C-alpha cells in the first residue's frame, strides 16, 4: 500500500479523488492501492528548554546560554494533532511506500519530515513536487515522482533555520527579559523580528530628529509651460532673489528642443513580496491578509504556488501559456490579440537560471467562480500582470526643452505615450495612484522651436526639506527583502534578495508578531514603534541582533545550505559562538530598565484622540514641549489648511505653512509685506479665497 501524506485535509481530498482513493476512513482516504492522509500545519516542534535539562525551566541569567548537545522534536500538545498523528503512525508502519505530498517549499518539507521521523517511518519515501493544485498538475506530478533524497538539503536548511531561531529566540528572550524587563513582561527577541523592529525604530528616530531647512526654487512660466532653473536649489532667499532680478526684464529664449523615442517594459510577474507590496498600496491589505488570500486562491486551484521569491517562469511553462490564457474567463478581450499569433518568449519572462523550486505567481486558467471580493481583487492583479507581460512594450516620446533668460538656464521635460502597448491591460479607472501617474505621463508640451523668444513670468518659491517617510507594510516588506536597502530598480533588487531578512512566506508573520508584542502600532498606513519597541532597540547594543544587513548574511548562508554550498553544522556552530559572546556582553552591561506596562497604558490613551494628534510618547522631551505648544496654539485659533483640508496653519520665519508638512502637504503662503501681520480672522479670509 502506498501512503500519501498531504499538508491539509482539502489537498488530501483533491489528491485522493485523482488517485481513485474514494473510500473515506477515519483520518484518511483509501482505494486503488493508495491511502491518503494529512497533517494540518505543524504537528511537531523542537523541544522546550526544560525538556533537555530540568534546571532550564527557571529563567535565570546564571543558566544562560542554553545550548542542548543534541536537538529533539516533540508532538504538539493538541488533542486533534495527537489523534491524527496516531492515524499517520499506524498507516506508515504498514506502508510499502510513503509519498510526501506536503507543501513544495522549505517549511512544507520540514513539517512532513518531522512527522515521518516522529512516526519512525522505515519504508522508501518519494516526493510529489508541484506548483499548482489543478488536476493536470497533480497527475503530472505523480507521473514524475522524485526521490526524497533530492530534497535533503532543503530539509537541512529548514532544520538549520529552526535550530537557529530556537537558539537565538530562547536565549536572547530570556536574557533581555531577566536583565531589563522588570519581571513584568516577556521581551521577545528574534533572529528576524528584532532587525525588522530596528528598521522601524531607526526610521522613526530619523524622522523625529529631522530639522527642516528652507530652500528656494527659481521657476518661470513661458507659453503656459513651467520651466525650472537648471542651477537647482538656492540655500538662501537673497541668492535666489538676485537671480530673479536678473531675469525679470529680459525675454525667454528657447535654446534647444530634443525629442527622444523610447520604450517601457511591462511590469514583472509577481513574487509573494511584490504581490504583498502591491496589495498594500492599492487596497491597504496587510501582508498577512494578502498571504491568506493568495493561499486560498492557490487551494481553489486559481493561482500557482504563492510562497515564491522569483518573478520569472521556467522554460517548461512556455508551451502551457496559450492554454492558460484561453482559460481566463472575463479577460477574453485582452487575451484575444495575444492568441492571433505565436506568444513571444522573452528572457524577461522565461529564465530557468532565475527559477529554483517554483516559478512566479500566475493564474492557472481555471475559471474563477465562487471567490470573495478580496480574492477577486488579488486574482485580478495577478491575471492582468500575467496577460501584460506578453503584450508589446509601451512606446513613448520624451521631449526636453532648454531655455535661457539673461544667461540663466531653464529646462522642462514632457513625456507622451505614442503606443500604449501593455498599458491597455490595466484598468486605471478605479485606481487613483495610476490616474495621477497618467497625468505625469501625459505631460504633453506645446510645440517649441529653437530660437523663439517671448515674455515670461518668473517666480522664486520657498520650500522646505522633507524628512524620510515612515515605513508602511509595503515599504517595510521591500526593506526586509533587500536587508534595509530600499531600491526601485528590479535588477538591483533581485541581486539584493539573496541577503534579505526572513523568507517571503514568513515576513508577514514577523510583522504580525511585532504588533502582538506591542512593539509597533499602525497609524493610517504608517508603522510606528511603541515606547517599548524604541527602548528595546536602544537597549540592544549587539549589532548582530538588530542589524538587517548582518541578519541578511545569515539568510544568505541558509540559502547556500539549500544549494549544498554551506555546511549546516558550521552555521549552527557560528550561531552558538555568537550567542555565547552576546550573553557575556549583556550580563556585564549596566543598562537601564525597559518600560513595559507604561508603554501599553500610553498606547491605550493615544488611541482615543484623532489620528492627526502626534504620539506624545514618541517625542524626545525637548521636542515634546515644542509640539505641545504648537498644539495649544492651534486649538486656540484653528486655521485649516486650504490645500490638504487636514492640517492647521503654522507661522514660520518667512512664510505660513501646514502642520501636515511631514505627511507631504506642500502649502506655503510666503510673506510679502501684506500677510505676515494679519489677525487670525483676517488671515482666515485670505485662506478662504
XYZ file of C-alpha atoms in Angstrom:
689
model
C 0.000 0.000 0.000
C 1.231 3.489 -0.872
C 0.608 6.128 1.789
C 0.339 9.759 0.650
C 0.600 12.473 3.304
C -0.631 15.974 2.438
C -0.391 19.149 4.487
C -4.143 19.877 4.609
C -7.347 17.790 4.513
C -8.615 19.753 1.478
C -5.446 18.962 -0.502
C -5.630 15.310 0.594
C -9.214 15.164 -0.716
C -8.138 16.514 -4.139
C -5.273 14.015 -4.381
C -7.476 11.121 -3.241
C -10.090 11.916 -5.897
C -7.474 11.971 -8.667
C -5.836 8.719 -7.437
C -9.172 6.942 -7.082
C -8.917 6.590 -3.284
C -12.602 7.319 -2.802
C -13.384 5.354 0.380
C -13.499 7.694 3.399
C -11.905 6.300 6.562
C -11.240 7.854 9.948
C -8.369 10.255 9.207
C -7.602 9.124 5.635
C -8.976 8.121 2.237
C -8.393 4.674 0.726
C -8.655 2.930 -2.638
C -6.850 1.858 -5.796
C -3.740 0.854 -3.831
C -3.427 4.232 -2.046
C -4.101 5.603 1.410
C -4.183 9.410 1.502
C -3.850 11.092 4.896
C -2.958 14.573 6.063
C -1.491 16.881 8.668
C -2.880 20.366 9.295
C 0.201 22.527 9.542
C 2.901 21.907 12.126
C 2.459 18.669 14.091
C 5.939 18.698 15.623
C 8.225 21.307 17.109
C 11.615 21.459 18.793
C 11.525 20.560 22.473
C 11.261 23.208 25.196
C 14.408 24.066 27.231
C 13.304 22.172 30.374
C 12.795 19.014 28.287
C 16.550 18.958 27.687
C 17.554 19.915 31.250
C 15.107 20.349 34.194
C 17.012 23.364 35.563
C 16.334 25.270 32.332
C 12.717 25.660 33.385
C 13.859 28.534 35.608
C 14.534 31.892 33.941
C 17.928 32.931 35.279
C 20.958 34.721 33.851
C 23.192 32.138 35.535
C 21.769 29.366 33.329
C 22.429 31.139 30.022
C 23.316 30.331 27.326
C 21.163 27.203 26.941
C 22.748 25.053 24.213
C 21.454 21.451 24.039
C 24.092 18.877 22.989
C 21.531 17.447 20.544
C 18.164 18.847 19.480
C 14.999 16.768 19.585
C 11.416 17.141 18.384
C 8.102 16.530 20.127
C 4.452 16.266 19.125
C 2.347 19.347 19.790
C 0.104 19.045 22.840
C -3.173 19.248 20.954
C -5.965 16.631 21.013
C -6.627 16.929 17.268
C -2.925 16.624 16.448
C -2.474 13.604 18.742
C -5.476 11.812 17.225
C -4.464 12.456 13.586
C -0.823 11.594 14.262
C -1.900 8.186 15.613
C -3.612 7.538 12.257
C -0.481 8.591 10.320
C 1.787 6.496 12.540
C -0.339 3.382 12.011
C -0.531 3.849 8.223
C 3.216 4.394 7.890
C 4.011 1.324 9.976
C 2.170 -0.832 7.408
C 3.121 1.100 4.238
C 5.212 -0.231 1.355
C 5.987 3.323 0.231
C 5.292 6.834 1.519
C 4.713 9.767 -0.828
C 5.406 13.155 0.730
C 2.727 15.466 -0.715
C 3.476 18.373 1.593
C 3.695 21.993 0.546
C 6.504 22.243 -2.007
C 8.801 24.576 -0.061
C 11.283 24.660 2.813
C 8.667 24.899 5.553
C 6.481 22.199 3.983
C 9.492 19.898 3.729
C 10.343 20.430 7.401
C 6.748 19.815 8.567
C 6.432 16.464 6.800
C 9.958 15.232 7.554
C 9.444 15.790 11.284
C 6.151 13.885 11.162
C 7.807 10.966 9.349
C 10.696 10.973 11.850
C 8.300 11.014 14.809
C 6.290 8.182 13.258
C 9.539 6.201 12.798
C 8.913 5.763 9.061
C 11.195 2.990 7.687
C 9.868 2.435 4.154
C 11.046 4.185 0.940
C 9.814 7.773 0.503
C 9.015 9.619 -2.725
C 8.300 13.348 -3.129
C 5.419 14.982 -5.005
C 6.664 18.389 -6.185
C 4.079 20.593 -7.938
C 3.422 24.304 -8.443
C -0.372 24.281 -8.615
C -3.245 22.117 -7.389
C -5.017 21.682 -10.726
C -5.867 18.122 -11.755
C -3.401 18.339 -14.658
C -0.574 19.438 -12.346
C -1.270 16.744 -9.733
C -1.467 13.962 -12.373
C 1.756 15.173 -13.972
C 3.417 15.304 -10.537
C 2.503 11.700 -9.723
C 3.867 10.582 -13.087
C 7.172 12.268 -12.215
C 7.582 11.483 -8.501
C 11.045 12.386 -7.253
C 13.332 10.737 -4.732
C 13.117 12.105 -1.191
C 16.910 12.382 -1.115
C 16.766 15.124 -3.785
C 15.346 17.404 -1.098
C 17.691 16.545 1.776
C 19.460 19.898 1.501
C 16.148 21.735 1.535
C 15.301 19.919 4.779
C 18.733 20.675 6.250
C 18.235 24.373 5.519
C 14.811 24.291 7.194
C 16.222 22.413 10.187
C 19.137 24.858 10.488
C 16.675 27.746 10.401
C 14.526 26.175 13.133
C 17.528 25.411 15.379
C 18.967 28.891 14.791
C 15.659 30.509 15.690
C 15.412 28.332 18.835
C 18.951 29.152 19.983
C 18.629 32.875 19.462
C 14.956 33.244 20.416
C 15.040 31.185 23.612
C 18.336 32.560 24.917
C 18.074 36.202 23.871
C 14.441 36.486 25.013
C 15.293 35.176 28.485
C 18.480 37.228 28.575
C 16.805 40.587 27.871
C 13.633 39.807 29.822
C 15.503 38.972 33.033
C 18.067 41.758 32.592
C 15.808 44.619 31.509
C 12.148 43.552 31.671
C 11.413 44.370 35.335
C 9.802 40.900 35.662
C 6.609 42.415 34.244
C 6.551 41.119 30.699
C 8.486 38.983 28.246
C 10.820 40.916 25.940
C 10.713 38.844 22.788
C 13.922 38.783 20.714
C 14.054 37.034 17.355
C 16.546 36.438 14.568
C 14.290 38.233 12.056
C 11.782 40.165 14.173
C 14.396 42.237 16.059
C 16.226 43.604 12.984
C 12.816 44.296 11.438
C 11.817 46.278 14.525
C 15.169 48.097 14.335
C 14.362 49.229 10.782
C 11.105 50.813 12.016
C 12.660 52.354 15.138
C 15.663 53.815 13.298
C 13.454 55.361 10.618
C 11.163 56.815 13.280
C 14.039 58.372 15.221
C 15.418 59.778 11.980
C 12.073 61.483 11.328
C 11.696 62.785 14.886
C 15.192 64.246 14.887
C 14.812 65.760 11.423
C 15.165 69.547 11.309
C 13.506 71.029 8.197
C 15.508 73.629 6.328
C 14.175 76.141 3.829
C 15.342 76.346 0.240
C 14.211 78.326 -2.790
C 13.462 77.276 -6.361
C 13.524 79.626 -9.332
C 10.888 78.893 -11.978
C 9.316 80.746 -14.838
C 6.194 80.273 -16.952
C 6.621 80.615 -20.711
C 3.733 79.817 -23.072
C 1.771 78.239 -20.173
C 4.647 75.834 -19.505
C 6.613 75.888 -16.249
C 10.392 75.802 -16.671
C 12.792 75.179 -13.749
C 16.195 76.787 -13.384
C 18.912 74.192 -14.043
C 21.010 75.671 -11.231
C 18.787 73.789 -8.774
C 18.012 74.910 -5.254
C 19.132 78.141 -3.613
C 20.119 77.836 0.018
C 19.313 81.485 0.773
C 16.488 83.751 -0.309
C 18.931 86.536 -1.110
C 20.797 84.404 -3.629
C 17.540 83.377 -5.319
C 16.235 86.944 -5.458
C 19.486 88.057 -7.085
C 18.880 85.676 -9.992
C 15.183 86.623 -10.057
C 16.058 90.283 -10.557
C 18.456 89.363 -13.363
C 15.736 87.680 -15.440
C 12.729 89.925 -14.767
C 13.469 92.422 -17.521
C 14.671 90.027 -20.252
C 12.710 87.785 -22.642
C 12.756 83.976 -22.510
C 14.600 82.268 -25.380
C 14.296 78.586 -26.356
C 17.854 77.340 -26.884
C 17.282 73.648 -27.632
C 14.470 71.144 -28.296
C 15.262 67.428 -28.124
C 12.824 64.577 -28.695
C 13.852 61.019 -27.897
C 11.722 57.955 -28.529
C 11.871 55.027 -26.122
C 10.028 52.010 -24.741
C 8.767 50.951 -21.321
C 8.783 47.254 -20.406
C 5.670 45.724 -18.827
C 5.795 45.221 -15.049
C 7.333 41.924 -13.940
C 5.259 38.945 -12.794
C 4.547 38.727 -9.072
C 6.585 37.031 -6.415
C 4.964 36.957 -2.963
C 6.651 40.123 -1.682
C 5.774 42.138 -4.795
C 2.163 40.975 -4.513
C 2.007 41.962 -0.834
C 3.512 45.354 -1.662
C 1.009 45.986 -4.458
C -1.990 44.891 -2.366
C -0.890 47.152 0.479
C -0.544 50.122 -1.878
C -3.767 49.578 -3.794
C -6.127 48.037 -1.233
C -4.381 48.696 2.139
C -4.227 44.903 2.733
C -1.764 43.832 5.397
C 0.960 41.409 4.366
C -0.795 38.715 6.393
C -4.158 39.417 4.686
C -2.572 39.109 1.248
C -0.804 35.868 2.160
C -4.049 34.318 3.448
C -5.921 35.439 0.329
C -3.364 34.138 -2.166
C -3.139 30.868 -0.208
C -6.903 30.474 -0.583
C -6.694 31.194 -4.320
C -3.976 28.525 -4.577
C -6.112 25.979 -2.753
C -9.040 26.838 -5.038
C -6.706 25.972 -7.975
C -6.971 29.512 -9.394
C -3.324 30.533 -8.952
C 0.032 28.782 -8.639
C 2.148 28.195 -5.524
C 2.372 31.532 -3.656
C 5.423 31.364 -1.346
C 7.931 32.236 -4.045
C 10.726 34.792 -4.390
C 11.154 34.849 -8.168
C 9.389 36.948 -10.820
C 10.278 34.569 -13.687
C 8.786 31.486 -15.318
C 10.746 28.353 -16.179
C 11.105 27.444 -19.850
C 8.816 24.411 -19.481
C 5.903 26.791 -18.777
C 6.135 28.404 -22.216
C 4.077 25.782 -24.127
C 1.381 25.955 -21.411
C 0.826 29.718 -21.735
C -1.759 29.689 -24.599
C -3.997 27.226 -22.728
C -3.810 29.318 -19.554
C -4.680 32.490 -21.486
C -7.662 30.785 -23.156
C -8.967 29.762 -19.734
C -9.059 33.289 -18.290
C -12.805 33.902 -18.215
C -13.701 37.584 -18.154
C -10.464 38.656 -19.832
C -11.275 37.453 -23.351
C -10.955 40.880 -24.998
C -7.479 41.381 -23.540
C -6.343 37.855 -24.382
C -7.734 37.802 -27.932
C -4.894 39.855 -29.554
C -2.297 37.533 -27.987
C -3.823 34.343 -29.394
C -3.884 35.570 -33.003
C -0.136 34.987 -33.292
C 2.597 32.973 -31.600
C 3.245 34.030 -27.994
C 6.552 35.859 -27.671
C 9.184 34.187 -25.490
C 11.108 36.905 -23.697
C 14.118 36.369 -21.432
C 12.461 38.960 -19.166
C 9.716 36.390 -18.510
C 11.229 32.928 -19.095
C 14.593 32.255 -17.460
C 15.491 28.919 -15.868
C 18.512 30.460 -14.144
C 16.185 32.746 -12.124
C 13.855 29.931 -11.002
C 14.669 27.490 -8.198
C 11.852 25.440 -6.646
C 8.896 27.360 -8.100
C 8.145 29.975 -10.721
C 6.382 33.334 -10.324
C 2.735 33.545 -9.222
C 0.400 33.271 -12.224
C -3.205 32.217 -12.834
C -3.825 28.568 -13.708
C -6.533 29.189 -16.302
C -9.236 27.617 -14.111
C -12.469 29.658 -14.160
C -12.586 31.938 -11.114
C -16.008 31.156 -9.659
C -17.098 31.451 -6.037
C -14.485 33.972 -4.911
C -14.818 36.721 -2.316
C -14.354 40.402 -3.106
C -10.793 40.417 -1.723
C -9.939 37.216 -3.585
C -11.239 38.787 -6.791
C -9.040 41.864 -6.292
C -5.887 39.794 -5.759
C -6.749 37.420 -8.603
C -7.294 40.380 -10.934
C -3.870 41.845 -10.102
C -2.139 38.532 -10.816
C -4.092 37.867 -14.006
C -3.539 41.308 -15.519
C 0.199 41.106 -14.794
C 0.302 37.703 -16.496
C -1.516 38.988 -19.590
C 0.533 42.200 -19.737
C 3.959 40.503 -19.946
C 3.012 39.103 -23.376
C 1.894 42.474 -24.761
C 4.202 44.803 -26.738
C 6.281 47.382 -24.886
C 4.742 50.806 -24.324
C 6.233 53.275 -26.816
C 6.906 56.769 -25.516
C 8.373 60.032 -26.688
C 10.340 62.203 -24.253
C 10.787 65.863 -25.142
C 13.314 68.088 -23.353
C 13.199 71.855 -23.912
C 16.052 74.120 -22.762
C 15.652 77.869 -22.390
C 17.669 80.860 -21.281
C 16.967 84.276 -19.775
C 19.923 86.623 -19.437
C 22.329 83.634 -19.304
C 20.233 81.862 -16.619
C 19.336 78.388 -17.970
C 15.942 76.691 -17.625
C 14.628 73.242 -18.507
C 11.347 71.310 -18.818
C 10.695 67.680 -19.787
C 7.456 66.144 -21.019
C 6.513 62.571 -21.894
C 3.981 61.454 -24.450
C 2.631 57.927 -24.949
C 2.808 57.069 -28.643
C 1.557 53.478 -28.373
C 0.202 52.233 -25.004
C 1.182 48.594 -25.645
C 0.845 46.679 -22.356
C -0.803 49.653 -20.640
C -4.174 48.805 -22.208
C -4.301 45.727 -19.946
C -4.625 47.779 -16.779
C -7.964 49.376 -15.990
C -6.923 52.551 -14.207
C -10.390 53.999 -13.753
C -10.576 52.617 -10.211
C -7.059 53.470 -9.146
C -6.214 56.984 -8.032
C -2.470 56.333 -7.918
C -2.430 55.198 -11.508
C -4.560 58.167 -12.558
C -2.001 60.524 -11.040
C 0.801 58.631 -12.758
C -1.046 59.050 -16.047
C -1.173 62.798 -15.572
C 2.605 62.825 -15.311
C 2.944 60.546 -18.316
C 0.594 62.752 -20.337
C 2.519 65.967 -19.583
C 2.448 66.859 -23.247
C 4.353 70.021 -24.117
C 3.324 72.532 -26.790
C 5.466 72.674 -29.907
C 8.568 74.767 -29.223
C 11.113 75.920 -31.798
C 14.756 76.621 -31.152
C 15.435 80.387 -31.172
C 11.916 81.540 -30.378
C 11.597 84.237 -27.696
C 8.872 85.862 -25.688
C 7.711 87.244 -22.334
C 7.633 85.002 -19.266
C 6.516 85.088 -15.616
C 9.377 84.258 -13.206
C 8.863 83.446 -9.512
C 11.007 82.401 -6.566
C 9.269 79.707 -4.485
C 10.177 78.870 -0.915
C 10.119 75.194 0.035
C 11.288 73.080 2.966
C 13.356 69.927 3.061
C 11.266 66.858 3.879
C 12.105 64.040 6.313
C 12.124 60.426 5.158
C 8.698 58.798 5.226
C 7.521 56.348 7.865
C 7.565 52.724 6.818
C 4.325 51.248 5.563
C 3.884 47.488 5.286
C 4.668 47.815 1.580
C 7.967 49.674 2.041
C 8.893 47.546 5.076
C 8.469 44.354 3.055
C 10.772 45.795 0.383
C 13.306 46.769 3.054
C 13.193 43.244 4.530
C 13.631 41.781 1.057
C 16.787 43.812 0.462
C 18.245 43.915 4.023
C 17.238 47.502 4.649
C 18.246 48.924 1.265
C 15.243 50.490 -0.453
C 15.713 50.246 -4.222
C 13.321 50.739 -7.134
C 15.398 49.034 -9.814
C 14.166 45.467 -10.410
C 17.571 44.080 -11.415
C 19.334 45.527 -8.358
C 16.547 44.290 -6.104
C 16.990 40.772 -7.471
C 20.683 40.907 -6.608
C 19.938 42.018 -3.041
C 17.268 39.364 -2.422
C 19.961 36.851 -1.569
C 20.703 38.858 1.582
C 17.096 39.659 2.503
C 15.896 39.040 6.057
C 13.230 36.399 6.568
C 11.609 34.461 3.744
C 8.676 35.553 1.574
C 6.425 33.111 3.432
C 7.394 34.320 6.927
C 7.739 38.111 6.611
C 4.025 38.736 7.085
C 4.036 36.662 10.296
C 7.068 38.596 11.577
C 5.230 41.923 11.132
C 2.140 40.494 12.865
C 4.327 39.323 15.775
C 5.634 42.878 16.245
C 2.031 44.093 16.515
C 1.101 41.365 19.002
C 4.155 42.098 21.154
C 3.105 45.764 21.326
C 6.404 46.781 19.710
C 4.738 48.605 16.823
C 1.379 50.145 16.010
C -0.291 51.428 12.848
C -1.374 55.000 12.217
C -3.228 55.109 8.935
C -0.807 53.168 6.710
C 2.270 54.191 8.673
C 4.075 51.809 11.027
C 5.237 53.448 14.270
C 7.253 51.909 17.094
C 5.802 51.991 20.621
C 7.788 53.185 23.617
C 8.680 49.579 24.441
C 9.875 48.965 20.879
C 12.049 52.090 20.837
C 13.569 51.356 24.246
C 14.207 47.701 23.380
C 16.210 48.582 20.259
C 18.018 51.304 22.192
C 18.980 48.796 24.884
C 20.317 46.163 22.473
C 23.977 47.004 21.929
C 24.745 43.900 19.857
C 24.593 44.793 16.162
C 24.307 41.093 15.300
C 20.866 41.046 16.937
C 19.410 44.134 15.275
C 21.294 44.728 12.026
C 19.259 43.903 8.923
C 22.465 43.617 6.929
C 24.078 41.094 9.297
C 20.865 39.102 9.595
C 20.737 39.109 5.809
C 24.126 37.376 5.767
C 22.667 34.583 7.924
C 19.787 34.272 5.463
C 22.291 34.018 2.631
C 24.016 31.118 4.398
C 20.679 29.335 4.826
C 20.062 29.669 1.093
C 23.571 28.358 0.451
C 22.776 25.313 2.615
C 19.861 24.586 0.259
C 22.302 24.574 -2.652
C 24.967 22.451 -0.880
C 27.291 25.458 -0.778
C 27.490 25.764 3.007
C 27.780 23.277 5.871
C 24.743 23.433 8.214
C 26.923 22.389 11.163
C 29.174 25.369 10.554
C 26.125 27.653 10.508
C 24.937 26.348 13.895
C 28.456 26.467 15.385
C 28.830 30.105 14.313
C 25.473 30.915 15.888
C 26.470 29.214 19.155
C 29.725 31.197 19.314
C 27.899 34.444 18.628
C 25.273 33.643 21.256
C 27.887 32.900 23.912
C 29.507 36.283 23.259
C 26.179 38.143 23.372
C 25.235 36.556 26.716
C 28.589 37.520 28.217
C 28.265 41.119 26.980
C 24.707 41.602 28.269
C 25.462 40.068 31.670
C 28.212 42.645 32.194
C 26.071 45.572 30.982
C 24.758 48.197 33.412
C 21.959 49.287 31.108
C 18.647 50.758 32.243
C 15.301 49.001 32.532
C 12.836 48.961 29.646
C 9.349 50.447 30.025
C 6.723 47.714 29.728
C 3.332 48.387 31.309
C 3.703 52.126 30.936
C 4.062 51.748 27.178
C 0.837 49.748 26.977
C -1.094 52.322 29.038
C 0.235 55.178 26.906
C -0.767 53.259 23.810
C -4.373 52.972 25.015
C -4.518 56.707 25.750
C -3.104 57.519 22.347
C -5.825 55.524 20.633
C -8.537 57.952 21.784
C -7.596 61.277 20.154
C -7.879 61.906 16.452
C -5.105 60.319 14.477
C -3.509 63.600 13.477
C -2.574 64.305 17.094
C 1.120 63.420 17.405
C 2.006 60.390 19.572
C 3.444 62.206 22.579
C 5.330 59.262 23.988
C 7.356 59.067 20.779
C 8.873 62.573 21.054
C 12.088 63.401 22.865
C 11.431 65.605 25.915
C 12.871 68.788 24.427
C 10.878 68.319 21.249
C 7.688 67.353 23.062
C 7.367 70.802 24.672
C 7.613 72.462 21.274
C 4.994 70.189 19.753
C 2.585 70.639 22.668
C 2.991 74.405 22.416
C 2.032 74.265 18.762
C -0.993 72.141 19.554
C -2.230 74.600 22.171
C -1.813 77.460 19.724
C -3.782 75.675 17.019
C -6.566 74.738 19.432
C -6.905 78.397 20.440
C -7.429 79.555 16.854
C -7.649 76.674 14.372
C -6.954 77.744 10.804
C -7.488 74.793 8.457
C -5.084 74.306 5.575
C -6.908 75.146 2.302
C -4.799 72.641 0.361
C -4.949 69.323 2.257
C -8.003 70.204 4.440
C -6.409 68.244 7.311
C -3.570 70.261 8.787
C -3.613 73.613 10.531
C -1.710 76.765 9.636
C 1.595 77.474 11.379
C 3.556 80.742 11.169
C 7.238 80.384 10.265
C 10.040 82.909 9.817
C 9.283 83.775 6.215
C 6.017 82.041 5.378
C 2.891 80.361 6.688
C 2.952 76.561 6.354
C 0.826 73.494 7.089
C 1.237 71.281 10.151
C 0.888 68.262 7.849
C 4.157 69.035 6.021
C 5.610 65.769 7.315
C 2.820 63.920 5.503
C 3.617 65.688 2.252
C 1.383 68.788 2.240
C 3.162 71.498 0.210
C 1.038 74.516 1.205
C 3.108 77.704 1.586
C 1.996 81.339 1.829
C 5.108 83.489 1.540
C 5.408 86.742 3.498
C 5.170 89.645 1.025
C 4.692 92.611 3.388
C 0.881 92.266 3.488
C 0.031 88.911 5.079
C 2.542 88.377 7.897
C 0.897 90.816 10.354
C -2.742 89.952 9.725
C -5.009 88.949 12.602
C -6.278 85.374 12.686
C -9.662 86.404 11.310
C -8.077 88.458 8.514
C -5.779 85.545 7.675
C -8.792 83.239 7.642
C -10.342 85.445 4.983
C -7.185 85.249 2.858
C -7.096 81.456 3.210
C -10.752 81.112 2.232
C -10.002 82.942 -1.020
